[in-house]
């Protein structure tokens, strides 16, 4: 995750003191594009290590963040490997840092896997099945993904004439698919999952695109990252592993809806990357390359055949 809001060690020490933590070391997280995030080594009052993560939100308001914090707390209580927000000594989950909302969460163990094998994909599928079984009530107040997609579609003019025609045809078909009532992650890319040294899934991060939608859409988002080649081509063995993990953990889907969702999800992230933040003041990754999802969209749309 990039850093757009800069903080010195003194500011971090002051913030951590409210949690009875002592700063040892902090660095900008290297992946992601939307918020300012620090990986922090700290110690508690008993001098025990307490690794934590601080995220300063560049776009959210306090009110807009609360539904996500509620969802994360609920999922963690239900045993999913997610980072629930930590309360300070006054019981506050939400802080103000540089005039912006901020949250401290535990740093979950593990590392990102950027060269996934079939077993990684199988576990991602199983995790999604477990997430999709969660009751929808904690996510009722979250934004509507269809509305987000409609807002992004205002920027279709940035695509070529041919891609615009394909995108508009695709979206007409997607609007005919009834929205779902399933809790989805909406952004389960490789940089939002952690695995230990034995290859076991230990954490799922960044639920700030979570919402209620059809499970096929969440599967499509994951498949378009975990099961494609660097050129954007689908990798069948990884696709099969992810879907097998999902099925074996009790997940169900409609194949025709999934096929459509694969192209829709590719279009959504192509457009969001075209509109993504690019700041000369940022440390870290900055905006990701939209061309990656342009290629994926091409393959996914072509796989649909003729859309009337």
GROMACS .gro file of C-alpha atoms in nm:
model
  308
    1UNK     CA    1   0.000   0.000   0.000
    2UNK     CA    2   0.134   0.341  -0.082
    3UNK     CA    3   0.185   0.625   0.166
    4UNK     CA    4   0.022   0.954   0.073
    5UNK     CA    5  -0.001   1.100   0.426
    6UNK     CA    6   0.344   1.115   0.580
    7UNK     CA    7   0.400   1.067   0.952
    8UNK     CA    8   0.717   1.097   1.156
    9UNK     CA    9   0.826   0.863   1.435
   10UNK     CA   10   0.710   1.118   1.692
   11UNK     CA   11   0.356   1.114   1.557
   12UNK     CA   12   0.353   0.736   1.549
   13UNK     CA   13   0.485   0.715   1.905
   14UNK     CA   14   0.213   0.950   2.026
   15UNK     CA   15  -0.058   0.746   1.852
   16UNK     CA   16   0.072   0.413   1.983
   17UNK     CA   17   0.092   0.546   2.337
   18UNK     CA   18  -0.288   0.554   2.336
   19UNK     CA   19  -0.277   0.176   2.295
   20UNK     CA   20  -0.008   0.132   2.561
   21UNK     CA   21   0.237   0.036   2.288
   22UNK     CA   22   0.596   0.148   2.230
   23UNK     CA   23   0.727   0.204   1.878
   24UNK     CA   24   1.031   0.006   1.765
   25UNK     CA   25   1.020   0.042   1.387
   26UNK     CA   26   0.776   0.145   1.112
   27UNK     CA   27   0.785   0.123   0.733
   28UNK     CA   28   0.546   0.189   0.448
   29UNK     CA   29   0.363  -0.121   0.323
   30UNK     CA   30   0.476  -0.195  -0.034
   31UNK     CA   31   0.146  -0.303  -0.194
   32UNK     CA   32  -0.191  -0.142  -0.262
   33UNK     CA   33  -0.288   0.197  -0.402
   34UNK     CA   34  -0.571   0.366  -0.209
   35UNK     CA   35  -0.461   0.438   0.149
   36UNK     CA   36  -0.153   0.521   0.356
   37UNK     CA   37  -0.038   0.214   0.547
   38UNK     CA   38   0.249   0.144   0.786
   39UNK     CA   39   0.381  -0.190   0.909
   40UNK     CA   40   0.481  -0.133   1.269
   41UNK     CA   41   0.691  -0.326   1.518
   42UNK     CA   42   0.586  -0.232   1.871
   43UNK     CA   43   0.603  -0.366   2.225
   44UNK     CA   44   0.338  -0.365   2.493
   45UNK     CA   45   0.374  -0.276   2.863
   46UNK     CA   46   0.506  -0.625   2.938
   47UNK     CA   47   0.774  -0.573   2.669
   48UNK     CA   48   0.614  -0.839   2.449
   49UNK     CA   49   0.623  -0.791   2.070
   50UNK     CA   50   0.299  -0.650   1.924
   51UNK     CA   51   0.322  -0.618   1.546
   52UNK     CA   52   0.043  -0.391   1.418
   53UNK     CA   53  -0.065  -0.214   1.101
   54UNK     CA   54  -0.179   0.148   1.084
   55UNK     CA   55  -0.397   0.256   0.793
   56UNK     CA   56  -0.482   0.620   0.727
   57UNK     CA   57  -0.778   0.643   0.489
   58UNK     CA   58  -0.740   0.896   0.210
   59UNK     CA   59  -1.099   0.884   0.083
   60UNK     CA   60  -1.327   0.752   0.357
   61UNK     CA   61  -1.512   0.964   0.610
   62UNK     CA   62  -1.552   0.843   0.968
   63UNK     CA   63  -1.916   0.759   0.896
   64UNK     CA   64  -1.825   0.571   0.581
   65UNK     CA   65  -1.572   0.354   0.765
   66UNK     CA   66  -1.793   0.232   1.048
   67UNK     CA   67  -1.979  -0.036   0.847
   68UNK     CA   68  -1.646  -0.190   0.743
   69UNK     CA   69  -1.517  -0.193   1.100
   70UNK     CA   70  -1.839  -0.359   1.212
   71UNK     CA   71  -1.804  -0.624   0.942
   72UNK     CA   72  -1.437  -0.695   1.025
   73UNK     CA   73  -1.518  -0.732   1.394
   74UNK     CA   74  -1.803  -0.973   1.317
   75UNK     CA   75  -1.594  -1.185   1.078
   76UNK     CA   76  -1.306  -1.209   1.326
   77UNK     CA   77  -1.545  -1.314   1.602
   78UNK     CA   78  -1.673  -1.587   1.371
   79UNK     CA   79  -1.322  -1.724   1.326
   80UNK     CA   80  -1.224  -1.592   0.984
   81UNK     CA   81  -0.856  -1.488   0.956
   82UNK     CA   82  -0.918  -1.114   0.921
   83UNK     CA   83  -0.762  -0.818   1.107
   84UNK     CA   84  -1.029  -0.678   1.339
   85UNK     CA   85  -0.972  -0.317   1.452
   86UNK     CA   86  -0.795  -0.268   1.785
   87UNK     CA   87  -0.947  -0.041   2.049
   88UNK     CA   88  -0.726   0.210   2.232
   89UNK     CA   89  -0.729   0.240   2.610
   90UNK     CA   90  -1.037   0.464   2.585
   91UNK     CA   91  -1.223   0.202   2.380
   92UNK     CA   92  -1.199   0.390   2.050
   93UNK     CA   93  -1.162   0.192   1.728
   94UNK     CA   94  -1.133   0.495   1.500
   95UNK     CA   95  -0.857   0.755   1.531
   96UNK     CA   96  -0.782   1.088   1.363
   97UNK     CA   97  -0.437   1.113   1.206
   98UNK     CA   98  -0.337   1.423   1.009
   99UNK     CA   99  -0.706   1.513   1.003
  100UNK     CA  100  -0.802   1.181   0.843
  101UNK     CA  101  -0.965   0.865   0.981
  102UNK     CA  102  -0.722   0.591   1.082
  103UNK     CA  103  -0.742   0.238   1.221
  104UNK     CA  104  -0.491   0.015   1.398
  105UNK     CA  105  -0.519  -0.361   1.346
  106UNK     CA  106  -0.302  -0.660   1.443
  107UNK     CA  107  -0.042  -0.755   1.186
  108UNK     CA  108  -0.142  -1.107   1.084
  109UNK     CA  109   0.135  -1.363   1.032
  110UNK     CA  110   0.248  -1.470   0.687
  111UNK     CA  111   0.359  -1.330   0.355
  112UNK     CA  112   0.197  -1.252   0.022
  113UNK     CA  113   0.226  -1.519  -0.246
  114UNK     CA  114   0.279  -1.363  -0.588
  115UNK     CA  115   0.351  -1.691  -0.768
  116UNK     CA  116   0.058  -1.906  -0.655
  117UNK     CA  117   0.037  -2.279  -0.702
  118UNK     CA  118  -0.279  -2.486  -0.713
  119UNK     CA  119  -0.282  -2.538  -0.334
  120UNK     CA  120  -0.279  -2.164  -0.270
  121UNK     CA  121  -0.572  -2.127  -0.509
  122UNK     CA  122  -0.763  -2.412  -0.346
  123UNK     CA  123  -0.735  -2.242  -0.006
  124UNK     CA  124  -0.850  -1.909  -0.149
  125UNK     CA  125  -1.157  -2.083  -0.288
  126UNK     CA  126  -1.232  -2.245   0.048
  127UNK     CA  127  -1.190  -1.911   0.225
  128UNK     CA  128  -1.439  -1.748  -0.012
  129UNK     CA  129  -1.691  -2.024   0.051
  130UNK     CA  130  -1.660  -1.964   0.427
  131UNK     CA  131  -1.699  -1.589   0.380
  132UNK     CA  132  -2.001  -1.632   0.156
  133UNK     CA  133  -2.181  -1.827   0.429
  134UNK     CA  134  -2.169  -1.531   0.667
  135UNK     CA  135  -2.502  -1.362   0.748
  136UNK     CA  136  -2.561  -1.051   0.537
  137UNK     CA  137  -2.684  -0.821   0.814
  138UNK     CA  138  -2.342  -0.675   0.914
  139UNK     CA  139  -2.287  -0.574   0.550
  140UNK     CA  140  -2.623  -0.407   0.487
  141UNK     CA  141  -2.481  -0.057   0.528
  142UNK     CA  142  -2.192  -0.109   0.285
  143UNK     CA  143  -2.189   0.057  -0.058
  144UNK     CA  144  -2.360  -0.108  -0.355
  145UNK     CA  145  -2.111  -0.258  -0.601
  146UNK     CA  146  -2.354  -0.208  -0.889
  147UNK     CA  147  -2.358   0.164  -0.811
  148UNK     CA  148  -1.978   0.171  -0.798
  149UNK     CA  149  -1.966  -0.001  -1.134
  150UNK     CA  150  -2.216   0.247  -1.277
  151UNK     CA  151  -2.000   0.535  -1.155
  152UNK     CA  152  -1.689   0.381  -1.312
  153UNK     CA  153  -1.881   0.327  -1.635
  154UNK     CA  154  -1.900   0.704  -1.675
  155UNK     CA  155  -1.536   0.673  -1.782
  156UNK     CA  156  -1.587   0.421  -2.063
  157UNK     CA  157  -1.501   0.707  -2.298
  158UNK     CA  158  -1.137   0.647  -2.207
  159UNK     CA  159  -1.146   0.311  -2.387
  160UNK     CA  160  -1.114   0.251  -2.760
  161UNK     CA  161  -1.434   0.256  -2.968
  162UNK     CA  162  -1.428  -0.123  -2.998
  163UNK     CA  163  -1.374  -0.177  -2.624
  164UNK     CA  164  -1.650   0.071  -2.546
  165UNK     CA  165  -1.895  -0.125  -2.760
  166UNK     CA  166  -1.794  -0.451  -2.594
  167UNK     CA  167  -1.817  -0.300  -2.247
  168UNK     CA  168  -2.160  -0.148  -2.301
  169UNK     CA  169  -2.293  -0.474  -2.443
  170UNK     CA  170  -2.151  -0.664  -2.147
  171UNK     CA  171  -2.300  -0.425  -1.892
  172UNK     CA  172  -2.644  -0.452  -2.053
  173UNK     CA  173  -2.633  -0.826  -1.993
  174UNK     CA  174  -2.498  -0.787  -1.639
  175UNK     CA  175  -2.785  -0.555  -1.546
  176UNK     CA  176  -3.023  -0.838  -1.629
  177UNK     CA  177  -2.858  -1.054  -1.359
  178UNK     CA  178  -3.027  -1.001  -1.024
  179UNK     CA  179  -2.793  -0.863  -0.754
  180UNK     CA  180  -2.702  -1.101  -0.476
  181UNK     CA  181  -2.730  -1.088  -0.097
  182UNK     CA  182  -2.397  -1.256  -0.022
  183UNK     CA  183  -2.115  -1.096   0.178
  184UNK     CA  184  -1.822  -1.067  -0.065
  185UNK     CA  185  -1.468  -0.940  -0.025
  186UNK     CA  186  -1.466  -0.774  -0.366
  187UNK     CA  187  -1.087  -0.731  -0.386
  188UNK     CA  188  -0.924  -1.065  -0.298
  189UNK     CA  189  -0.605  -1.021  -0.497
  190UNK     CA  190  -0.273  -1.185  -0.413
  191UNK     CA  191  -0.161  -0.880  -0.218
  192UNK     CA  192  -0.462  -0.917   0.011
  193UNK     CA  193  -0.386  -1.270   0.132
  194UNK     CA  194  -0.113  -1.407   0.359
  195UNK     CA  195   0.040  -1.756   0.379
  196UNK     CA  196   0.281  -1.905   0.632
  197UNK     CA  197   0.603  -2.091   0.549
  198UNK     CA  198   0.409  -2.417   0.513
  199UNK     CA  199   0.184  -2.258   0.252
  200UNK     CA  200  -0.122  -2.231   0.478
  201UNK     CA  201  -0.355  -1.934   0.440
  202UNK     CA  202  -0.317  -1.720   0.753
  203UNK     CA  203  -0.488  -1.394   0.672
  204UNK     CA  204  -0.715  -1.199   0.440
  205UNK     CA  205  -0.671  -0.823   0.429
  206UNK     CA  206  -0.833  -0.505   0.294
  207UNK     CA  207  -1.209  -0.552   0.317
  208UNK     CA  208  -1.273  -0.195   0.203
  209UNK     CA  209  -1.441  -0.309  -0.119
  210UNK     CA  210  -1.664  -0.555   0.066
  211UNK     CA  211  -2.036  -0.544  -0.005
  212UNK     CA  212  -2.338  -0.762  -0.078
  213UNK     CA  213  -2.338  -0.914  -0.427
  214UNK     CA  214  -2.359  -1.244  -0.605
  215UNK     CA  215  -2.090  -1.497  -0.504
  216UNK     CA  216  -1.996  -1.540  -0.871
  217UNK     CA  217  -1.871  -1.181  -0.878
  218UNK     CA  218  -1.635  -1.241  -0.585
  219UNK     CA  219  -1.512  -1.561  -0.748
  220UNK     CA  220  -1.453  -1.370  -1.071
  221UNK     CA  221  -1.245  -1.103  -0.895
  222UNK     CA  222  -1.029  -1.373  -0.736
  223UNK     CA  223  -0.996  -1.585  -1.051
  224UNK     CA  224  -0.887  -1.282  -1.253
  225UNK     CA  225  -0.585  -1.244  -1.026
  226UNK     CA  226  -0.501  -1.586  -0.882
  227UNK     CA  227  -0.565  -1.787  -1.197
  228UNK     CA  228  -0.427  -1.583  -1.486
  229UNK     CA  229  -0.083  -1.568  -1.646
  230UNK     CA  230   0.125  -1.247  -1.658
  231UNK     CA  231  -0.015  -1.202  -2.011
  232UNK     CA  232  -0.370  -1.213  -1.877
  233UNK     CA  233  -0.453  -1.560  -2.008
  234UNK     CA  234  -0.656  -1.791  -1.783
  235UNK     CA  235  -0.452  -2.073  -1.625
  236UNK     CA  236  -0.693  -2.372  -1.622
  237UNK     CA  237  -0.523  -2.576  -1.348
  238UNK     CA  238  -0.530  -2.282  -1.105
  239UNK     CA  239  -0.890  -2.198  -1.200
  240UNK     CA  240  -0.990  -2.559  -1.136
  241UNK     CA  241  -0.813  -2.564  -0.799
  242UNK     CA  242  -0.980  -2.245  -0.677
  243UNK     CA  243  -1.323  -2.365  -0.785
  244UNK     CA  244  -1.264  -2.709  -0.631
  245UNK     CA  245  -1.171  -2.547  -0.300
  246UNK     CA  246  -1.486  -2.336  -0.317
  247UNK     CA  247  -1.708  -2.635  -0.404
  248UNK     CA  248  -1.556  -2.865  -0.141
  249UNK     CA  249  -1.612  -2.601   0.127
  250UNK     CA  250  -1.981  -2.584   0.034
  251UNK     CA  251  -1.986  -2.300  -0.217
  252UNK     CA  252  -2.232  -2.303  -0.508
  253UNK     CA  253  -2.247  -2.095  -0.825
  254UNK     CA  254  -2.414  -2.062  -1.161
  255UNK     CA  255  -2.168  -2.120  -1.444
  256UNK     CA  256  -2.335  -1.881  -1.688
  257UNK     CA  257  -2.335  -1.602  -1.428
  258UNK     CA  258  -1.970  -1.671  -1.342
  259UNK     CA  259  -1.868  -1.651  -1.707
  260UNK     CA  260  -2.034  -1.312  -1.735
  261UNK     CA  261  -1.895  -1.196  -1.401
  262UNK     CA  262  -1.538  -1.275  -1.512
  263UNK     CA  263  -1.563  -1.016  -1.788
  264UNK     CA  264  -1.750  -0.765  -1.568
  265UNK     CA  265  -1.492  -0.789  -1.288
  266UNK     CA  266  -1.209  -0.744  -1.539
  267UNK     CA  267  -1.380  -0.433  -1.677
  268UNK     CA  268  -1.442  -0.294  -1.327
  269UNK     CA  269  -1.074  -0.316  -1.229
  270UNK     CA  270  -0.957  -0.191  -1.567
  271UNK     CA  271  -1.167   0.123  -1.517
  272UNK     CA  272  -1.075   0.169  -1.151
  273UNK     CA  273  -0.706   0.146  -1.236
  274UNK     CA  274  -0.750   0.400  -1.511
  275UNK     CA  275  -0.903   0.630  -1.249
  276UNK     CA  276  -0.668   0.525  -0.969
  277UNK     CA  277  -0.472   0.769  -0.754
  278UNK     CA  278  -0.133   0.874  -0.884
  279UNK     CA  279   0.057   1.108  -0.655
  280UNK     CA  280   0.406   1.247  -0.679
  281UNK     CA  281   0.394   1.275  -0.299
  282UNK     CA  282   0.335   0.903  -0.252
  283UNK     CA  283   0.586   0.656  -0.118
  284UNK     CA  284   0.549   0.297  -0.233
  285UNK     CA  285   0.363   0.144  -0.520
  286UNK     CA  286   0.124   0.413  -0.638
  287UNK     CA  287  -0.134   0.332  -0.905
  288UNK     CA  288  -0.130  -0.014  -1.066
  289UNK     CA  289  -0.103  -0.071  -1.440
  290UNK     CA  290  -0.449  -0.068  -1.607
  291UNK     CA  291  -0.311  -0.252  -1.913
  292UNK     CA  292  -0.306  -0.574  -1.708
  293UNK     CA  293  -0.684  -0.574  -1.681
  294UNK     CA  294  -0.729  -0.453  -2.035
  295UNK     CA  295  -0.570  -0.781  -2.144
  296UNK     CA  296  -0.776  -0.988  -1.900
  297UNK     CA  297  -1.094  -0.816  -2.016
  298UNK     CA  298  -1.008  -0.906  -2.376
  299UNK     CA  299  -0.973  -1.275  -2.296
  300UNK     CA  300  -1.281  -1.288  -2.074
  301UNK     CA  301  -1.501  -1.103  -2.321
  302UNK     CA  302  -1.387  -1.317  -2.615
  303UNK     CA  303  -1.466  -1.631  -2.413
  304UNK     CA  304  -1.831  -1.525  -2.392
  305UNK     CA  305  -1.879  -1.554  -2.766
  306UNK     CA  306  -2.147  -1.339  -2.925
  307UNK     CA  307  -2.355  -1.129  -2.686
  308UNK     CA  308  -2.679  -1.008  -2.841
   0.00000   0.00000   0.00000
